[in-house]
Short mmCIF file of C-alpha atoms in Angstrom, two decimals:
data_model
loop_
_atom_site.label_atom_id
_atom_site.label_comp_id
_atom_site.label_asym_id
_atom_site.label_seq_id
_atom_site.Cartn_x
_atom_site.Cartn_y
_atom_site.Cartn_z
CA MET A 263 95.92 61.41 142.64
CA THR A 264 96.33 60.62 138.93
CA THR A 265 98.12 57.73 137.45
CA ALA A 266 100.61 60.11 135.86
CA ALA A 267 101.46 61.54 139.25
CA LEU A 268 102.06 58.09 140.67
CA SER A 269 104.28 57.31 137.76
CA GLY A 270 106.56 60.17 138.51
CA PRO A 271 107.62 63.24 136.55
CA GLY A 272 108.14 62.62 132.84
CA ARG A 273 106.95 59.04 133.04
CA SER A 274 104.20 57.60 130.89
CA PRO A 275 101.44 55.44 132.36
CA ALA A 276 102.55 51.92 133.22
CA HIS A 277 101.62 49.76 130.16
CA PRO A 278 104.38 47.12 129.87
CA ARG A 279 105.17 46.36 126.20
CA SER A 280 106.10 42.79 127.14
CA ARG A 281 102.45 42.12 127.98
CA THR A 282 100.60 44.20 125.43
CA ALA A 283 102.62 43.18 122.33
CA PRO A 284 101.63 39.47 122.36
CA ASN A 285 98.02 40.42 123.05
CA THR A 286 98.05 42.84 120.15
CA LEU A 287 99.59 40.19 117.86
CA ARG A 288 97.03 37.69 118.97
CA ARG A 289 94.14 40.09 118.33
CA THR A 290 95.56 40.89 114.89
CA LEU A 291 95.90 37.22 113.95
CA THR A 292 92.48 36.25 115.21
CA THR A 293 90.76 39.09 113.40
CA THR A 294 92.65 38.40 110.18
CA ILE A 295 92.25 34.59 110.22
CA PRO A 296 89.35 32.87 111.98
CA ILE A 297 91.19 30.56 114.36
CA SER A 298 88.19 28.26 114.67
CA ALA A 299 88.62 27.38 110.98
CA LEU A 300 92.20 26.20 111.47
CA PRO A 301 93.01 22.54 112.21
CA ARG A 302 94.00 21.52 115.70
CA ALA A 303 97.71 21.56 116.43
CA SER A 304 97.74 17.78 116.94
CA SER A 305 96.11 17.22 113.55
CA THR A 306 98.57 19.54 111.84
CA ILE A 307 101.52 17.75 113.43
CA ALA A 308 100.17 14.31 112.48
CA VAL A 309 99.45 15.28 108.85
CA THR A 310 102.83 17.00 108.53
CA THR A 311 104.66 13.95 109.88
CA ALA A 312 102.86 11.68 107.40
CA THR A 313 103.58 14.10 104.55
CA LEU A 314 107.29 14.19 105.41
CA ALA A 315 107.35 10.38 105.43
CA SER A 316 105.83 10.33 101.94
CA LEU A 317 108.47 12.77 100.67
CA ALA A 318 111.40 10.76 102.01
CA PRO A 319 113.91 9.53 99.40
CA SER A 320 112.60 6.74 97.17
CA LEU A 321 114.49 4.11 95.19
CA LEU A 322 112.93 5.03 91.85
CA PRO A 323 111.70 8.21 90.18
CA ARG A 324 108.17 8.95 91.33
CA SER A 325 105.41 9.97 88.93
CA THR A 326 103.06 12.85 89.77
CA LEU A 327 100.08 10.52 90.18
CA THR A 328 101.93 8.08 92.42
CA GLN A 329 103.29 10.87 94.62
CA ALA A 330 99.86 12.50 94.91
CA LEU A 331 98.08 9.27 95.84
CA PHE A 332 100.77 8.19 98.30
CA THR A 333 101.07 11.53 100.07
CA GLY A 334 97.32 12.15 100.14
CA PHE A 335 96.55 8.71 101.52
CA LEU A 336 99.31 8.86 104.13
CA ALA A 337 98.23 12.36 105.22
CA ALA A 338 94.64 11.13 105.60
CA VAL A 339 95.87 8.22 107.73
CA GLY A 340 97.85 10.63 109.91
CA PHE A 341 94.79 12.84 110.32
CA GLY A 342 92.65 9.84 111.21
CA ILE A 343 95.14 8.71 113.86
CA ALA A 344 95.16 12.17 115.42
CA VAL A 345 91.35 12.21 115.59
CA LEU A 346 91.25 8.71 117.06
CA VAL A 347 93.82 9.60 119.73
CA ARG A 348 91.78 12.66 120.73
CA LEU A 349 88.62 10.57 121.05
CA LEU A 350 90.37 7.98 123.20
CA ARG A 351 91.89 10.68 125.36
CA GLN A 352 88.45 12.24 125.89
CA LEU A 353 87.08 8.90 127.01
CA VAL A 354 89.94 8.33 129.45
CA THR A 355 90.04 11.88 130.87
CA ARG A 356 86.31 12.61 130.86
CA SER A 357 86.40 13.54 134.55
CA HIS A 358 89.43 15.78 133.97
CA PRO A 359 88.68 17.99 130.98
CA HIS A 360 91.60 18.70 128.70
CA HIS A 361 92.25 22.35 127.99
CA PRO A 362 93.39 22.86 124.39
CA PRO A 363 96.32 25.19 123.70
CA ARG A 364 95.68 28.85 122.96
CA ASP A 365 94.16 29.66 119.60
CA SER A 366 97.32 31.37 118.36
CA VAL A 367 99.24 28.11 118.82
CA ARG A 368 97.18 26.55 116.02
CA LEU A 369 98.27 29.24 113.62
CA LEU A 370 101.92 29.12 114.65
CA VAL A 371 102.00 25.31 114.30
CA LEU A 372 100.36 25.56 110.88
CA ILE A 373 102.87 28.16 109.67
CA GLY A 374 105.75 26.04 110.96
CA ALA A 375 104.31 22.97 109.21
CA MET A 376 104.04 24.85 105.91
CA ILE A 377 107.69 25.90 106.15
CA VAL A 378 108.87 22.37 106.96
CA VAL A 379 106.83 20.77 104.16
CA THR A 380 108.05 23.36 101.65
CA TRP A 381 111.64 22.58 102.54
CA ALA A 382 110.92 18.84 102.27
CA ILE A 383 109.52 19.38 98.76
CA VAL A 384 112.71 21.21 97.77
CA LEU A 385 114.81 18.28 99.04
CA ALA A 386 112.51 15.75 97.33
CA ASP A 387 112.83 17.69 94.07
CA HIS A 388 116.65 17.46 94.23
CA TRP A 389 116.49 13.74 95.05
CA GLN A 390 114.08 12.96 92.23
CA ASP A 391 116.27 14.86 89.74
CA SER A 392 119.35 12.94 90.90
CA LEU A 393 117.56 9.61 90.32
CA ARG A 394 116.35 10.70 86.90
CA ALA A 395 119.80 11.89 85.89
CA ALA A 396 121.31 8.52 86.85
CA MET A 397 118.66 6.73 84.77
CA GLY A 398 118.91 9.00 81.74
CA MET A 399 115.52 10.61 82.29
CA PRO A 400 114.60 14.31 82.06
CA GLY A 401 114.28 16.22 85.32
CA ILE A 402 111.01 17.39 86.83
CA GLY A 403 109.82 20.98 86.95
CA PRO A 404 107.49 23.12 89.09
CA ASP A 405 104.46 21.76 87.22
CA HIS A 406 105.20 18.31 88.69
CA TRP A 407 104.79 19.60 92.23
CA ILE A 408 101.84 21.86 91.42
CA GLN A 409 99.94 18.92 89.97
CA ALA A 410 101.06 16.71 92.87
CA ILE A 411 99.82 19.21 95.48
CA ILE A 412 96.42 19.39 93.78
CA GLY A 413 96.28 15.60 93.64
CA VAL A 414 97.29 15.35 97.30
CA ALA A 415 94.48 17.68 98.33
CA LEU A 416 91.88 15.73 96.36
CA THR A 417 93.14 12.37 97.65
CA PHE A 418 93.23 13.64 101.23
CA LEU A 419 89.69 15.00 101.00
CA LEU A 420 88.47 11.73 99.51
CA PHE A 421 89.90 9.49 102.23
CA ALA A 422 89.15 11.98 105.00
CA GLY A 423 85.56 12.10 103.75
CA ILE A 424 85.32 8.32 103.80
CA GLY A 425 86.69 8.33 107.32
CA SER A 426 84.15 10.94 108.41
CA VAL A 427 81.28 8.87 107.02
CA VAL A 428 82.57 5.74 108.80
CA ALA A 429 82.94 7.70 112.05
CA ALA A 430 79.42 9.11 111.74
CA VAL A 431 77.96 5.66 111.19
CA ALA A 432 79.97 4.30 114.13
CA ARG A 433 78.66 7.06 116.42
CA ARG A 434 75.09 6.30 115.39
CA LEU A 435 75.52 2.55 115.90
CA GLY A 436 77.44 2.84 119.15
CA TRP A 437 80.31 0.63 120.29
CA ILE A 438 78.33 -2.61 120.35
CA GLY A 439 76.65 -1.97 117.02
CA SER A 440 79.92 -0.93 115.39
CA ALA A 441 81.74 -4.03 116.64
CA THR A 442 78.92 -6.27 115.44
CA THR A 443 78.86 -4.60 112.02
CA ALA A 444 82.63 -4.96 111.72
CA VAL A 445 82.45 -8.68 112.50
CA VAL A 446 79.65 -9.21 109.99
CA LEU A 447 81.49 -7.31 107.25
CA ALA A 448 84.76 -9.16 107.95
CA THR A 449 82.99 -12.51 107.85
CA GLY A 450 81.21 -11.62 104.63
CA LEU A 451 84.47 -10.45 103.07
CA GLN A 452 86.22 -13.66 104.02
CA LEU A 453 83.45 -16.10 103.09
CA VAL A 454 81.69 -14.37 100.18
CA ALA A 455 83.32 -11.27 98.73
CA GLY A 456 86.89 -12.55 99.01
CA PRO A 457 86.33 -15.86 97.19
CA ALA A 458 84.17 -14.12 94.58
CA LEU A 459 86.87 -11.51 93.93
CA TRP A 460 89.55 -14.20 93.79
CA GLY A 461 87.48 -16.18 91.31
CA MET A 462 87.01 -13.13 89.09
CA MET A 463 90.73 -12.36 89.15
CA SER A 464 91.67 -15.97 88.40
CA ARG A 465 89.26 -16.17 85.47
CA SER A 466 90.53 -12.87 84.11
CA TYR A 467 94.17 -13.96 84.20
CA SER A 468 93.27 -17.40 82.88
CA ASP A 469 91.44 -15.85 79.92
CA SER A 470 94.41 -13.56 79.27
CA ASN A 471 96.75 -16.55 79.36
CA ALA A 472 94.61 -18.42 76.81
CA LEU A 473 94.14 -15.46 74.46
CA VAL A 474 96.25 -15.97 71.33
CA ASP A 475 97.97 -12.84 70.06
CA VAL A 476 97.47 -12.89 66.28
CA SER A 477 100.55 -10.71 65.81
CA LEU A 478 102.75 -13.61 66.95
CA HIS A 479 103.69 -16.14 64.28
CA ARG A 480 103.66 -19.83 65.12
CA PRO A 481 107.19 -21.29 64.85
CA VAL A 482 108.03 -23.33 61.77
CA SER A 483 111.39 -24.67 62.92
CA ALA A 484 111.80 -28.07 64.55
CA GLU A 485 113.80 -26.55 67.43
CA SER A 486 110.88 -24.66 68.96
CA SER A 487 107.90 -25.84 70.98
CA GLY A 488 104.52 -25.21 69.40
CA GLY A 489 105.82 -25.82 65.88
CA PRO A 490 104.50 -28.35 63.34
CA GLU A 491 106.76 -31.15 64.64
CA SER A 492 106.20 -30.40 68.30
CA ALA A 493 104.10 -32.56 70.59
CA ILE A 494 103.03 -29.37 72.35
CA SER A 495 100.27 -27.34 70.74
CA TRP A 496 100.80 -23.65 70.06
CA GLU A 497 97.65 -22.73 72.01
CA SER A 498 98.65 -24.68 75.15
CA LEU A 499 101.89 -22.73 75.59
CA GLY A 500 100.10 -19.84 77.23
CA ARG A 501 100.48 -16.15 76.54
CA GLN A 502 104.05 -15.81 77.80
CA GLY A 503 105.19 -19.15 76.40
CA ARG A 504 104.08 -18.19 72.90
CA ARG A 505 105.99 -14.93 73.17
CA PHE A 506 109.11 -16.74 74.35
CA VAL A 507 109.30 -19.28 71.53
CA ALA A 508 108.19 -16.82 68.83
CA ALA A 509 110.97 -14.39 69.77
CA GLY A 510 113.60 -17.09 69.26
CA GLU A 511 112.47 -18.18 65.81
CA GLN A 512 115.37 -16.41 64.09
CA SER A 513 117.94 -17.97 66.41
CA ALA A 514 119.73 -21.30 65.97
CA ALA A 515 119.36 -22.00 69.67
CA ILE A 516 116.65 -24.34 70.96
CA ARG A 517 113.75 -22.92 72.93
CA THR A 518 111.48 -25.42 74.66
CA TYR A 519 108.50 -24.35 76.73
CA VAL A 520 105.66 -26.23 78.40
CA GLY A 521 102.50 -24.38 79.40
CA MET A 522 100.08 -25.19 82.19
CA ASP A 523 97.58 -26.42 79.60
CA SER A 524 100.16 -28.62 77.87
CA ALA A 525 99.82 -31.43 80.45
CA PRO A 526 97.59 -32.03 83.49
CA ASP A 527 100.12 -31.95 86.35
CA VAL A 528 103.66 -30.94 87.29
CA GLU A 529 105.26 -34.35 86.77
CA SER A 530 103.71 -34.87 83.34
CA ARG A 531 104.68 -31.38 82.27
CA ALA A 532 108.28 -32.01 83.34
CA ALA A 533 108.34 -35.28 81.40
CA LEU A 534 106.89 -33.52 78.36
CA ALA A 535 109.61 -30.85 78.59
CA VAL A 536 112.33 -33.52 78.54
CA SER A 537 110.63 -35.24 75.61
CA GLU A 538 110.56 -31.92 73.73
CA LEU A 539 114.23 -31.32 74.45
CA GLU A 540 115.03 -34.79 73.18
CA ARG A 541 113.00 -34.29 69.99
CA ALA A 542 114.56 -30.90 69.23
CA GLY A 543 118.12 -32.13 69.87
CA GLY A 544 118.60 -30.17 73.08
CA PHE A 545 120.72 -32.82 74.76
CA ALA A 546 123.22 -32.62 71.90
CA ARG A 547 123.93 -28.96 72.62
CA SER A 548 126.89 -27.83 74.70
CA ALA A 549 124.68 -26.35 77.41
CA ILE A 550 121.13 -26.57 78.73
CA VAL A 551 119.65 -23.71 80.79
CA VAL A 552 116.72 -24.69 83.00
CA THR A 553 114.79 -21.43 83.20
CA VAL A 554 112.27 -20.85 85.97
CA PRO A 555 109.69 -18.26 84.77
CA THR A 556 108.07 -15.55 86.85
CA GLY A 557 104.55 -16.01 88.18
CA SER A 558 102.80 -15.29 84.89
CA GLY A 559 105.08 -17.66 82.98
CA TRP A 560 107.25 -14.84 81.61
CA ILE A 561 110.88 -15.47 80.64
CA ASP A 562 112.93 -12.32 80.12
CA GLU A 563 113.89 -12.07 76.46
CA ASN A 564 117.05 -10.19 77.46
CA ALA A 565 118.17 -13.22 79.43
CA ALA A 566 117.40 -15.61 76.57
CA GLU A 567 119.41 -13.47 74.15
CA GLY A 568 122.22 -13.38 76.69
CA PHE A 569 122.28 -17.19 76.88
CA GLU A 570 122.40 -17.42 73.08
CA GLU A 571 125.25 -14.92 72.98
CA ARG A 572 127.09 -16.63 75.81
CA PHE A 573 127.05 -20.05 74.08
CA ALA A 574 127.01 -18.84 70.45
CA ASP A 575 123.56 -20.41 69.95
CA ASP A 576 124.89 -23.82 70.98
CA VAL A 577 122.39 -23.94 73.83
CA ALA A 578 118.93 -25.26 74.68
CA ILE A 579 116.67 -23.15 76.91
CA VAL A 580 113.80 -24.93 78.63
CA GLY A 581 111.04 -23.40 80.75
CA MET A 582 107.85 -24.64 82.36
CA GLN A 583 104.85 -22.56 83.42
CA TYR A 584 103.48 -23.03 86.93
CA SER A 585 101.01 -20.13 87.16
CA TYR A 586 99.28 -17.48 85.08
CA LEU A 587 98.90 -15.03 87.98
CA PRO A 588 101.25 -12.06 88.53
CA SER A 589 104.38 -12.83 90.52
CA TRP A 590 103.34 -10.91 93.63
CA ILE A 591 100.07 -12.84 93.90
CA THR A 592 101.83 -16.15 93.33
CA PHE A 593 104.55 -15.21 95.82
CA VAL A 594 101.98 -14.49 98.54
CA PHE A 595 99.38 -17.21 97.87
CA GLY A 596 101.10 -19.92 95.83
CA ARG A 597 104.84 -19.75 96.29
CA SER A 598 105.12 -23.53 96.59
CA ALA A 599 104.00 -23.86 92.96
CA ALA A 600 107.22 -22.21 91.80
CA ASP A 601 109.32 -24.45 94.05
CA ASP A 602 107.60 -27.67 92.99
CA SER A 603 107.68 -26.84 89.28
CA ALA A 604 111.34 -25.82 89.28
CA THR A 605 112.39 -28.93 91.20
CA ALA A 606 110.38 -31.29 88.97
CA LEU A 607 111.75 -29.80 85.75
CA PHE A 608 115.34 -29.68 86.95
CA ASP A 609 115.28 -33.26 88.29
CA ALA A 610 113.80 -34.57 85.03
CA VAL A 611 116.44 -32.81 82.90
CA ALA A 612 119.30 -33.75 85.24
CA GLU A 613 118.26 -37.43 85.24
CA ARG A 614 118.18 -37.52 81.45
CA ILE A 615 121.64 -35.92 81.27
CA ALA A 616 122.94 -38.49 83.74
CA ASP A 617 121.85 -41.27 81.36
CA LEU A 618 124.18 -39.94 78.68
CA PRO A 619 127.85 -40.94 78.37
CA GLU A 620 129.92 -38.48 80.39
CA ILE A 621 131.70 -37.13 77.33
CA LEU A 622 128.36 -36.25 75.69
CA ARG A 623 126.73 -34.58 78.66
CA PRO A 624 125.85 -30.90 78.16
CA ALA A 625 126.68 -28.34 80.83
CA LEU A 626 123.66 -27.75 83.04
CA TYR A 627 122.65 -24.31 84.34
CA VAL A 628 119.71 -22.86 86.27
CA TYR A 629 118.34 -19.35 85.83
CA GLY A 630 115.54 -17.46 87.53
CA GLN A 631 114.44 -13.86 87.79
CA SER A 632 112.37 -12.46 90.66
CA LEU A 633 109.99 -15.24 91.79
CA GLY A 634 111.77 -17.52 89.33
CA SER A 635 114.94 -17.15 91.38
CA VAL A 636 113.02 -18.24 94.48
CA GLY A 637 111.83 -21.38 92.70
CA GLY A 638 115.29 -22.05 91.28
CA SER A 639 116.91 -21.66 94.67
CA ALA A 640 114.47 -24.18 96.17
CA ILE A 641 116.03 -26.90 94.01
CA PHE A 642 119.13 -26.96 96.23
CA THR A 643 119.44 -27.52 99.95
CA ASP A 644 122.80 -25.76 100.29
CA ALA A 645 125.72 -24.28 98.37
CA ASP A 646 127.58 -27.60 98.20
CA GLN A 647 124.66 -29.31 96.49
CA LEU A 648 124.34 -26.38 94.08
CA ARG A 649 127.99 -26.63 93.05
CA GLU A 650 127.70 -30.41 92.76
CA ARG A 651 124.63 -30.53 90.53
CA VAL A 652 125.08 -27.56 88.14
CA CYS A 653 127.79 -25.63 86.36
CA GLY A 654 126.22 -22.43 87.58
CA ALA A 655 123.07 -20.79 88.91
CA LEU A 656 122.05 -17.23 88.10
CA TRP A 657 119.50 -15.22 90.07
CA SER A 658 118.35 -11.85 88.72
CA GLY A 659 116.53 -9.43 90.97
CA PRO A 660 115.99 -12.00 93.75
CA PRO A 661 113.50 -11.05 96.50
CA ALA A 662 115.29 -10.04 99.70
CA GLY A 663 116.30 -12.97 101.88
CA SER A 664 114.46 -15.53 99.75
CA VAL A 665 117.20 -17.24 97.75
CA LEU A 666 120.38 -19.19 98.30
CA THR A 667 123.10 -16.76 97.17
CA ASP A 668 126.16 -18.72 98.29
CA GLY A 669 127.61 -20.43 95.21
CA ALA A 670 125.28 -18.63 92.79
CA THR A 671 125.78 -15.61 90.54
CA VAL A 672 123.51 -12.77 91.64
CA LEU A 673 122.50 -9.76 89.54
CA ALA A 674 120.78 -7.03 91.52
CA ASN A 675 120.32 -3.29 91.03
CA THR A 676 120.45 -1.10 94.12
CA SER A 677 117.37 0.68 92.73
CA ASP A 678 115.40 -2.58 92.53
CA PRO A 679 112.69 -2.52 95.25
CA VAL A 680 112.29 -6.31 94.97
CA VAL A 681 115.86 -6.68 96.22
CA TRP A 682 115.06 -4.41 99.20
CA TRP A 683 111.55 -5.39 100.18
CA SER A 684 110.81 -7.70 103.08
CA PRO A 685 109.16 -7.26 106.49
CA ASP A 686 112.67 -7.13 107.99
CA LEU A 687 113.18 -3.81 106.20
CA ILE A 688 110.94 -2.16 108.81
CA LEU A 689 113.60 -2.49 111.51
CA HIS A 690 116.78 -3.59 109.72
CA ARG A 691 118.97 -2.24 106.94
CA PRO A 692 118.85 -4.12 103.65
CA ASP A 693 121.74 -6.32 102.58
CA LEU A 694 123.02 -4.76 99.34
CA SER A 695 126.42 -6.44 99.38
CA LEU A 696 125.70 -8.27 96.10
CA ALA A 697 123.90 -5.38 94.37
CA VAL A 698 125.37 -3.12 91.68
CA ARG A 699 124.97 0.59 92.39
CA ASP A 700 123.05 2.04 89.44
CA ALA A 701 121.56 5.14 91.09
CA PRO A 702 121.79 7.13 94.33
CA VAL A 703 120.97 4.91 97.31
CA PRO A 704 118.66 6.45 99.92
CA GLN A 705 119.49 6.43 103.60
CA TRP A 706 117.66 3.69 105.44
CA ILE A 707 115.02 5.08 107.83
CA PRO A 708 113.18 2.61 110.11
CA GLY A 709 109.63 2.09 108.95
CA ILE A 710 109.68 4.88 106.37
CA THR A 711 112.04 3.08 103.98
CA PHE A 712 109.68 0.09 104.08
CA LEU A 713 106.76 2.33 103.06
CA GLN A 714 108.75 3.98 100.27
CA THR A 715 109.98 0.63 98.94
CA SER A 716 106.46 -0.80 99.00
CA VAL A 717 105.27 2.06 96.78
CA ASP A 718 108.26 1.63 94.45
CA LEU A 719 107.24 -1.97 93.79
CA VAL A 720 104.32 -0.68 91.72
CA SER A 721 106.60 0.95 89.12
CA ALA A 722 109.62 -1.37 89.37
CA LEU A 723 109.29 -2.54 85.75
CA ASN A 724 108.79 0.90 84.21
CA PHE A 725 112.46 1.62 83.56
CA ALA A 726 115.23 0.70 81.15
CA SER A 727 117.41 -2.37 81.67
CA GLY A 728 119.91 -1.84 84.44
CA HIS A 729 117.48 0.07 86.67
CA GLY A 730 114.66 -0.97 88.93
CA HIS A 731 113.53 -4.55 88.35
CA ARG A 732 114.82 -4.60 84.76
CA TYR A 733 117.92 -6.52 83.72
CA GLY A 734 119.69 -6.86 80.37
CA SER A 735 121.54 -9.48 78.36
CA GLU A 736 124.21 -9.64 81.05
CA GLN A 737 121.89 -12.14 82.70
CA GLY A 738 123.06 -14.69 80.14
CA THR A 739 126.65 -13.62 79.62
CA ALA A 740 127.28 -13.71 83.39
CA LEU A 741 126.91 -17.49 83.49
CA PRO A 742 130.24 -19.04 84.58
CA ASP A 743 132.14 -21.87 82.94
CA CYS A 744 131.92 -25.34 84.40
CA PRO A 745 134.61 -25.93 87.03
#
């Protein structure tokens, strides 16, 4: 009897569509796209998750290069984690082989990932344009993302290739050989390569600090350090010190600065700063601002101009260099230098003021930006001592959780990554209660916001005053009157 007869009159042979349609789709997909060439579903999910994290809202506008490097590196890390997890799972379940999902699942996961990433790029584009609009910058166009995607692919291939080479070497060496090699390399890095690199960096920054910019003119007034009547040589002021005093040559205010090469130790430099203030007539001014520089010795010119505006040039500004390294290096490896220098300078100035008749004593203020605010805050044990010893303290862009804010005036932009960044940001929301909203504020996301903020630190100074880690003359005009 035929199949048609068994099926009954007018009935077609029994070929259920519910079973043949998926098989037909699968055959079509596999013949059109070689499934073996597609990444595993786990790898696609890991790379997509890392890519989405890199496209999360940032604090500052992101350049094409920065976005490409960040996304490509993070995607490579995600891919590496997926590969490592698979290897570990194979070792654990060797006696129970794992059956991978059907081939068509790879394609479906990849298509879904492409849709999700495309939508994330659209959202990132809107966010970046909103940041740029708030900061007076032109918006980005399709070319930004085209270039970024190309850069992401190249960065991903680079780091994935490095990972493949490392994995191949590890397989050849075996577990024992790999562990031994890792220990040897780590020891060599710590004992040889690390110190050598540190020495090279220190010499480079030291040479930069000593290099005299011929475009800067040595002061001729008696009120400035480094001038003909000063006990401090122009060369010893350091790169940032020379810039600071040269910029104030046209002002009637007093600018005193002591470089690291001006005296051999902290105490002698502090004494020299007081002597310079005395010589220039600083203690006869209505106010003295003890300024704690950043790590490289830099004092923000906007702040200095603000002080001169605030006191109508009847002010003496004194600063003392404690490092020639960038702030982030000093913050990590030599933070105590900022604390010790700020305390020594402040104590020396305060003691000299105390020797004056009360009616002749100038108002005393402390100012610090970034790492300088950390050093300035270290002068005081608590808010009561701060109020007792100074007319006011001003911290600009203080690192998160690193300064005494009670009793001080704080200037902070919500777009400043320095104000956000700390290890606590991984699991806790940042405290922005004292910050001024200057741009859209991203939603805090555990872990991801920490990554985004860490990347933003690189470009924090690349914006106009009032955004990022840049502040204007309001740093000086915000100083309060003495109580």
